[in-house]
Amino acid sequence: METVMERECSALGGLFQTVISDMKGSFPIWDDFINKAGKLHSQIRATVVAVAAFLDAFQKVADLASNSRGGTRDLGSALTKMCLRHRSIETKLRHLVFVDCLINPLQEQMEDWRRTTSSLDKDHAKEYKKARQEIKKRSSDTLKLQKKAKKGSNCTHQNNYQNIVNDICSCR
Amino acid sequence: METVMERECSALGGLFQTVISDMKGSFPIWDDFINKAGKLHSQIRATVVAVAAFLDAFQKVADLASNSRGGTRDLGSALTKMCLRHRSIETKLRHLVFVDCLINPLQEQMEDWRRTTSSLDKDHAKEYKKARQEIKKRSSDTLKLQKKAKKGSNCTHQNNYQNIVNDICSCR
């Protein structure tokens, strides 16, 4: 019974270690994601500025067509319509709050996450060591008592043995 | 009759001048449009690169969710799906042949347009001057003949006068 418990204990400890190392291994990936999202965000901002400048120039061409002599008035109004539709895309891009709803919250969470993982790891190491020592101690106590119980089979020894076994079971 | 013709001639000349100066005035606007379109194009190119890098990072996060222990496999496949949809937007942006179907053709047209406008202006100035002088000369000839015709009303003068009037009319 003692060996089963020790095996279980180290299996659980190993699983915990895998999860923790998965979490630690994910930090560079999240950092990279935040970094790339930041770069994309600043690129989109720059593109919005370029789009605005382009649409201003486009509108001037449309005005040119509207105001010049000859049959270009219809062309001018069609170009103006196109320009207005593009303006609505520009407005949508401008209101893309990428940084407020993705990058900043993630960045904040990252700090918390790093802290939590490290404290989980530390706490687990401490508790795990303590639990292993406790289990080892109780295992050797149990072995001793088993030997004694085999030699003399008096009632007190039997009771002590049962109590310790119960203790170990409640530890699980 | 001569004055009407001179008035008509200068009105048409003025209209031509207005159209030509409209065309000349439109060059800076077209130049600005081509310039802004070029800037927008290079911004879009840079944005496509940033989008590609962002989607790579995003895919890594999705893989992380797919491969880690725990109930995050579904999250991982949902994120992968999202990523694939964004990839199709990236592909569309990448195949935006803005420069081939707008900027370059316009740039080539601009040169032609500039040349044509300038030669139109030059040719018109030359022809206009010639036509005006012709009209003036014939007007003064006509006046002289009219005076002569008033003095003596012989047949030859009348015929000459009629010929010159017909000549001027055929000039219009």
CSV table of C-alpha atoms in Angstrom, one decimal:
chain,number,residue,atom,x,y,z
A,1,MET,CA,0.0,0.0,0.0
A,2,GLU,CA,2.8,2.5,0.8
A,3,THR,CA,4.4,2.0,-2.6
A,4,VAL,CA,1.1,2.7,-4.4
A,5,MET,CA,0.7,5.9,-2.5
A,6,GLU,CA,4.3,7.0,-3.3
A,7,ARG,CA,3.8,6.1,-6.9
A,8,GLU,CA,0.5,8.2,-7.0
A,9,CYS,CA,2.2,11.1,-5.3
A,10,SER,CA,5.1,11.2,-7.8
A,11,ALA,CA,2.7,10.8,-10.8
A,12,LEU,CA,0.6,13.7,-9.6
A,13,GLY,CA,3.7,15.7,-8.9
A,14,GLY,CA,5.0,14.9,-12.4
A,15,LEU,CA,1.6,16.0,-14.0
A,16,PHE,CA,1.8,19.2,-12.1
A,17,GLN,CA,5.3,19.8,-13.3
A,18,THR,CA,4.3,19.2,-16.9
A,19,VAL,CA,1.4,21.7,-16.6
A,20,ILE,CA,3.6,24.3,-15.0
A,21,SER,CA,6.3,23.9,-17.6
A,22,ASP,CA,3.7,24.1,-20.4
A,23,MET,CA,2.6,27.4,-18.8
A,24,LYS,CA,6.1,28.7,-18.5
A,25,GLY,CA,6.8,27.6,-22.1
A,26,SER,CA,3.8,29.6,-23.3
A,27,PHE,CA,5.1,32.9,-22.0
A,28,PRO,CA,7.4,33.5,-25.0
A,29,ILE,CA,4.5,32.7,-27.4
A,30,TRP,CA,2.2,35.1,-25.6
A,31,ASP,CA,4.9,37.8,-25.6
A,32,ASP,CA,5.5,37.3,-29.3
A,33,PHE,CA,1.7,37.5,-29.9
A,34,ILE,CA,1.4,40.8,-27.9
A,35,ASN,CA,4.5,42.1,-29.7
A,36,LYS,CA,3.1,41.3,-33.2
A,37,ALA,CA,-0.3,42.6,-32.3
A,38,GLY,CA,1.3,45.9,-31.2
A,39,LYS,CA,3.2,46.1,-34.5
A,40,LEU,CA,0.1,45.3,-36.5
A,41,HIS,CA,-1.8,48.0,-34.5
A,42,SER,CA,0.8,50.7,-35.3
A,43,GLN,CA,0.8,49.6,-39.0
A,44,ILE,CA,-3.0,49.9,-39.1
A,45,ARG,CA,-2.8,53.4,-37.6
A,46,ALA,CA,-0.2,54.4,-40.3
A,47,THR,CA,-2.4,52.9,-43.0
A,48,VAL,CA,-5.4,54.9,-41.7
A,49,VAL,CA,-3.4,58.1,-42.1
A,50,ALA,CA,-2.4,57.0,-45.6
A,51,VAL,CA,-6.0,56.2,-46.5
A,52,ALA,CA,-7.2,59.6,-45.2
A,53,ALA,CA,-4.5,61.4,-47.4
A,54,PHE,CA,-5.4,59.2,-50.4
A,55,LEU,CA,-9.1,59.9,-50.0
A,56,ASP,CA,-8.5,63.7,-49.7
A,57,ALA,CA,-6.5,63.5,-53.0
A,58,PHE,CA,-9.3,61.4,-54.5
A,59,GLN,CA,-11.9,63.9,-53.5
A,60,LYS,CA,-9.9,66.7,-55.2
A,61,VAL,CA,-9.9,64.7,-58.4
A,62,ALA,CA,-13.7,64.2,-58.0
A,63,ASP,CA,-14.1,68.0,-57.5
A,64,LEU,CA,-12.0,68.6,-60.5
A,65,ALA,CA,-14.4,66.5,-62.6
A,66,SER,CA,-17.4,68.2,-61.1
A,67,ASN,CA,-16.2,71.7,-61.7
A,68,SER,CA,-14.5,71.5,-65.1
A,69,ARG,CA,-16.3,72.5,-68.3
A,70,GLY,CA,-17.6,69.6,-70.4
A,71,GLY,CA,-19.6,66.5,-69.6
A,72,THR,CA,-17.6,65.4,-66.6
A,73,ARG,CA,-20.2,66.5,-63.9
A,74,ASP,CA,-21.7,63.0,-63.7
A,75,LEU,CA,-18.2,61.5,-63.4
A,76,GLY,CA,-17.5,63.9,-60.6
A,77,SER,CA,-20.6,62.9,-58.6
A,78,ALA,CA,-19.9,59.2,-59.1
A,79,LEU,CA,-16.3,59.7,-57.9
A,80,THR,CA,-17.6,61.6,-54.9
A,81,LYS,CA,-20.0,58.7,-54.0
A,82,MET,CA,-17.1,56.2,-54.3
A,83,CYS,CA,-15.0,58.5,-52.0
A,84,LEU,CA,-17.8,58.7,-49.4
A,85,ARG,CA,-18.0,54.9,-49.3
A,86,HIS,CA,-14.3,54.6,-48.8
A,87,ARG,CA,-14.5,57.2,-46.0
A,88,SER,CA,-16.8,54.9,-44.1
A,89,ILE,CA,-14.1,52.1,-44.3
A,90,GLU,CA,-11.6,54.7,-43.1
A,91,THR,CA,-13.9,55.5,-40.1
A,92,LYS,CA,-14.2,51.8,-39.2
A,93,LEU,CA,-10.5,51.4,-39.3
A,94,ARG,CA,-10.0,54.5,-37.2
A,95,HIS,CA,-12.3,53.1,-34.5
A,96,LEU,CA,-10.6,49.8,-34.3
A,97,VAL,CA,-9.7,49.8,-30.6
A,98,PHE,CA,-7.3,47.0,-31.0
A,99,VAL,CA,-4.9,48.2,-28.3
A,100,ASP,CA,-7.6,48.8,-25.7
A,101,CYS,CA,-9.5,45.5,-26.1
A,102,LEU,CA,-6.7,43.1,-26.9
A,103,ILE,CA,-3.1,44.2,-26.3
A,104,ASN,CA,-3.4,46.2,-23.0
A,105,PRO,CA,-5.6,43.6,-21.2
A,106,LEU,CA,-3.3,40.7,-22.3
A,107,GLN,CA,-0.3,42.6,-21.2
A,108,GLU,CA,-1.8,43.2,-17.8
A,109,GLN,CA,-2.9,39.5,-17.5
A,110,MET,CA,0.6,38.4,-18.5
A,111,GLU,CA,2.1,40.0,-15.4
A,112,ASP,CA,-0.5,38.3,-13.2
A,113,TRP,CA,-0.1,35.1,-14.9
A,114,ARG,CA,3.7,35.1,-14.5
A,115,ARG,CA,3.4,35.9,-10.8
A,116,THR,CA,0.7,33.2,-10.2
A,117,THR,CA,2.6,30.5,-12.1
A,118,SER,CA,5.8,31.2,-10.2
A,119,SER,CA,4.0,31.2,-6.8
A,120,LEU,CA,2.1,28.0,-7.7
A,121,ASP,CA,5.4,26.4,-8.6
A,122,LYS,CA,7.1,27.5,-5.4
A,123,ASP,CA,4.1,26.5,-3.2
A,124,HIS,CA,3.8,23.2,-4.9
A,125,ALA,CA,7.6,22.4,-4.5
A,126,LYS,CA,7.3,23.2,-0.7
A,127,GLU,CA,4.1,21.2,-0.1
A,128,TYR,CA,5.2,18.4,-2.3
A,129,LYS,CA,8.5,17.9,-0.4
A,130,LYS,CA,6.6,18.0,2.9
A,131,ALA,CA,4.0,15.5,1.7
A,132,ARG,CA,6.7,13.1,0.3
A,133,GLN,CA,8.6,13.2,3.6
A,134,GLU,CA,5.4,12.6,5.6
A,135,ILE,CA,4.5,9.7,3.4
A,136,LYS,CA,8.0,8.2,3.7
A,137,LYS,CA,8.0,8.6,7.4
A,138,ARG,CA,4.6,7.0,7.8
A,139,SER,CA,5.6,4.2,5.4
A,140,SER,CA,8.6,3.3,7.5
A,141,ASP,CA,6.5,3.6,10.7
A,142,THR,CA,4.0,1.2,9.2
A,143,LEU,CA,6.6,-1.3,8.2
A,144,LYS,CA,8.0,-1.2,11.7
A,145,LEU,CA,4.6,-1.7,13.3
A,146,GLN,CA,3.8,-4.5,10.8
A,147,LYS,CA,6.9,-6.3,11.9
A,148,LYS,CA,6.0,-5.9,15.6
A,149,ALA,CA,2.5,-7.0,14.9
A,150,LYS,CA,3.8,-10.2,13.3
A,151,LYS,CA,6.0,-10.9,16.4
A,152,GLY,CA,3.4,-10.4,19.1
A,153,SER,CA,-0.3,-10.0,18.1
A,154,ASN,CA,-1.6,-8.1,21.1
A,155,CYS,CA,-4.5,-5.7,20.8
A,156,THR,CA,-2.6,-2.4,21.4
A,157,HIS,CA,-0.2,-3.0,18.5
A,158,GLN,CA,-3.1,-3.9,16.2
A,159,ASN,CA,-4.9,-0.7,17.1
A,160,ASN,CA,-1.8,1.5,16.6
A,161,TYR,CA,-1.3,-0.1,13.2
A,162,GLN,CA,-4.9,0.5,12.2
A,163,ASN,CA,-4.7,4.2,13.3
A,164,ILE,CA,-1.6,4.9,11.3
A,165,VAL,CA,-3.1,3.2,8.2
A,166,ASN,CA,-6.2,5.3,8.6
A,167,ASP,CA,-4.0,8.5,8.9
A,168,ILE,CA,-2.2,7.7,5.7
A,169,CYS,CA,-5.4,7.1,3.9
A,170,SER,CA,-6.8,10.4,5.0
A,171,CYS,CA,-3.7,12.1,3.7
A,172,ARG,CA,-4.5,11.2,0.0
B,1,MET,CA,-20.5,91.6,-89.8
B,2,GLU,CA,-16.8,91.9,-89.3
B,3,THR,CA,-17.2,92.8,-85.6
B,4,VAL,CA,-19.5,89.8,-85.0
B,5,MET,CA,-16.8,87.5,-86.5
B,6,GLU,CA,-14.1,89.1,-84.4
B,7,ARG,CA,-16.2,88.7,-81.3
B,8,GLU,CA,-16.9,85.1,-82.0
B,9,CYS,CA,-13.3,84.4,-82.7
B,10,SER,CA,-12.1,85.9,-79.4
B,11,ALA,CA,-15.0,84.1,-77.5
B,12,LEU,CA,-13.9,80.7,-78.9
B,13,GLY,CA,-10.3,81.6,-78.2
B,14,GLY,CA,-11.2,82.5,-74.6
B,15,LEU,CA,-13.1,79.2,-74.1
B,16,PHE,CA,-10.1,77.3,-75.4
B,17,GLN,CA,-7.8,79.1,-73.0
B,18,THR,CA,-10.1,78.3,-70.1
B,19,VAL,CA,-10.2,74.6,-70.9
B,20,ILE,CA,-6.4,74.5,-71.4
B,21,SER,CA,-5.8,76.3,-68.1
B,22,ASP,CA,-8.2,73.9,-66.4
B,23,MET,CA,-6.2,71.0,-67.8
B,24,LYS,CA,-2.9,72.6,-66.7
B,25,GLY,CA,-4.4,73.3,-63.3
B,26,SER,CA,-5.3,69.7,-62.9
B,27,PHE,CA,-1.7,68.4,-63.2
B,28,PRO,CA,-0.8,69.1,-59.5
B,29,ILE,CA,-4.0,67.4,-58.4
B,30,TRP,CA,-3.3,64.3,-60.4
B,31,ASP,CA,0.4,64.3,-59.3
B,32,ASP,CA,-0.8,64.5,-55.6
B,33,PHE,CA,-3.3,61.7,-56.2
B,34,ILE,CA,-0.6,59.4,-57.7
B,35,ASN,CA,1.8,60.3,-54.9
B,36,LYS,CA,-0.8,59.5,-52.2
B,37,ALA,CA,-1.8,56.3,-54.0
B,38,GLY,CA,1.8,55.3,-54.0
B,39,LYS,CA,2.1,56.0,-50.3
B,40,LEU,CA,-1.1,54.1,-49.5
B,41,HIS,CA,0.2,51.2,-51.6
B,42,SER,CA,3.5,50.9,-49.7
B,43,GLN,CA,1.6,51.2,-46.4
B,44,ILE,CA,-0.7,48.4,-47.4
B,45,ARG,CA,2.3,46.3,-48.3
B,46,ALA,CA,3.8,46.9,-44.9
B,47,THR,CA,0.5,46.1,-43.2
B,48,VAL,CA,0.3,42.8,-45.1
B,49,VAL,CA,3.7,41.9,-43.7
B,50,ALA,CA,2.5,42.8,-40.2
B,51,VAL,CA,-0.7,40.9,-40.6
B,52,ALA,CA,1.3,37.8,-41.7
B,53,ALA,CA,3.5,38.0,-38.7
B,54,PHE,CA,0.5,38.6,-36.4
B,55,LEU,CA,-1.3,35.5,-37.8
B,56,ASP,CA,1.8,33.4,-37.4
B,57,ALA,CA,1.9,34.4,-33.7
B,58,PHE,CA,-1.9,33.8,-33.5
B,59,GLN,CA,-1.5,30.3,-34.9
B,60,LYS,CA,1.2,29.5,-32.3
B,61,VAL,CA,-1.3,30.5,-29.6
B,62,ALA,CA,-3.9,28.3,-31.2
B,63,ASP,CA,-1.4,25.4,-31.4
B,64,LEU,CA,-0.6,26.0,-27.7
B,65,ALA,CA,-4.2,25.6,-26.8
B,66,SER,CA,-4.6,22.5,-29.0
B,67,ASN,CA,-1.6,20.8,-27.5
B,68,SER,CA,-1.7,21.6,-23.8
B,69,ARG,CA,-3.3,19.3,-21.3
B,70,GLY,CA,-6.7,20.2,-20.1
B,71,GLY,CA,-9.9,21.1,-21.9
B,72,THR,CA,-8.4,23.6,-24.3
B,73,ARG,CA,-8.4,21.5,-27.4
B,74,ASP,CA,-11.8,23.0,-28.6
B,75,LEU,CA,-10.5,26.5,-27.9
B,76,GLY,CA,-7.4,25.6,-30.0
B,77,SER,CA,-9.5,24.4,-33.0
B,78,ALA,CA,-11.7,27.5,-32.8
B,79,LEU,CA,-8.7,29.8,-32.8
B,80,THR,CA,-7.2,27.9,-35.8
B,81,LYS,CA,-10.5,28.4,-37.7
B,82,MET,CA,-10.4,32.1,-36.9
B,83,CYS,CA,-6.8,32.2,-38.0
B,84,LEU,CA,-7.6,30.6,-41.3
B,85,ARG,CA,-10.3,33.1,-42.1
B,86,HIS,CA,-7.9,36.0,-41.4
B,87,ARG,CA,-5.4,34.3,-43.7
B,88,SER,CA,-7.9,34.6,-46.5
B,89,ILE,CA,-8.1,38.4,-45.9
B,90,GLU,CA,-4.3,38.5,-45.9
B,91,THR,CA,-4.3,36.7,-49.3
B,92,LYS,CA,-6.8,39.2,-50.7
B,93,LEU,CA,-4.7,42.2,-49.5
B,94,ARG,CA,-1.5,40.5,-50.9
B,95,HIS,CA,-3.1,40.3,-54.3
B,96,LEU,CA,-4.3,43.9,-54.4
B,97,VAL,CA,-2.5,45.0,-57.6
B,98,PHE,CA,-3.0,48.6,-56.8
B,99,VAL,CA,0.3,49.7,-58.4
B,100,ASP,CA,-0.2,47.8,-61.7
B,101,CYS,CA,-3.8,48.8,-62.4
B,102,LEU,CA,-3.9,52.4,-61.1
B,103,ILE,CA,-0.6,54.1,-60.3
B,104,ASN,CA,1.6,53.0,-63.2
B,105,PRO,CA,-1.0,53.5,-66.0
B,106,LEU,CA,-1.9,56.9,-64.6
B,107,GLN,CA,1.7,57.9,-64.4
B,108,GLU,CA,2.2,56.9,-68.0
B,109,GLN,CA,-0.9,58.8,-69.1
B,110,MET,CA,0.3,61.9,-67.2
B,111,GLU,CA,3.3,62.2,-69.5
B,112,ASP,CA,1.2,61.9,-72.6
B,113,TRP,CA,-1.4,64.3,-71.2
B,114,ARG,CA,1.2,66.9,-70.4
B,115,ARG,CA,2.7,66.7,-73.8
B,116,THR,CA,-0.6,66.8,-75.6
B,117,THR,CA,-1.8,69.8,-73.6
B,118,SER,CA,1.3,71.8,-74.3
B,119,SER,CA,1.3,71.0,-78.0
B,120,LEU,CA,-2.5,71.8,-78.2
B,121,ASP,CA,-1.8,75.1,-76.5
B,122,LYS,CA,1.1,76.0,-78.8
B,123,ASP,CA,-0.7,75.0,-82.0
B,124,HIS,CA,-3.8,76.9,-80.9
B,125,ALA,CA,-1.8,80.0,-80.2
B,126,LYS,CA,-0.2,79.9,-83.6
B,127,GLU,CA,-3.4,79.2,-85.5
B,128,TYR,CA,-5.4,81.7,-83.5
B,129,LYS,CA,-2.9,84.5,-84.2
B,130,LYS,CA,-3.0,83.6,-87.9
B,131,ALA,CA,-6.8,83.5,-88.0
B,132,ARG,CA,-7.1,86.8,-86.2
B,133,GLN,CA,-4.7,88.6,-88.5
B,134,GLU,CA,-6.5,87.1,-91.5
B,135,ILE,CA,-9.9,88.3,-90.2
B,136,LYS,CA,-8.5,91.8,-89.5
B,137,LYS,CA,-7.0,92.1,-92.9
B,138,ARG,CA,-10.2,91.0,-94.6
B,139,SER,CA,-12.3,93.3,-92.4
B,140,SER,CA,-10.2,96.3,-93.4
B,141,ASP,CA,-10.3,95.2,-97.1
B,142,THR,CA,-14.1,94.9,-96.9
B,143,LEU,CA,-14.3,98.4,-95.3
B,144,LYS,CA,-12.2,99.9,-98.1
B,145,LEU,CA,-14.3,98.2,-100.8
B,146,GLN,CA,-17.5,99.2,-99.1
B,147,LYS,CA,-16.4,102.9,-99.2
B,148,LYS,CA,-15.4,102.5,-102.9
B,149,ALA,CA,-18.7,100.8,-103.7
B,150,LYS,CA,-20.5,103.8,-102.1
B,151,LYS,CA,-18.6,106.3,-104.2
B,152,GLY,CA,-19.0,104.6,-107.6
B,153,SER,CA,-21.5,101.8,-108.0
B,154,ASN,CA,-20.0,100.1,-111.1
B,155,CYS,CA,-20.4,96.3,-111.6
B,156,THR,CA,-16.8,95.3,-111.1
B,157,HIS,CA,-16.6,96.8,-107.6
B,158,GLN,CA,-19.8,95.2,-106.6
B,159,ASN,CA,-18.5,91.8,-107.8
B,160,ASN,CA,-15.2,92.2,-105.9
B,161,TYR,CA,-17.1,93.2,-102.7
B,162,GLN,CA,-19.4,90.2,-103.0
B,163,ASN,CA,-16.4,87.8,-103.6
B,164,ILE,CA,-14.6,89.1,-100.5
B,165,VAL,CA,-17.7,88.8,-98.3
B,166,ASN,CA,-18.2,85.2,-99.5
B,167,ASP,CA,-14.5,84.5,-98.7
B,168,ILE,CA,-14.9,85.8,-95.2
B,169,CYS,CA,-18.1,83.8,-94.7
B,170,SER,CA,-16.3,80.6,-95.9
B,171,CYS,CA,-13.6,81.3,-93.3
B,172,ARG,CA,-15.9,80.7,-90.3
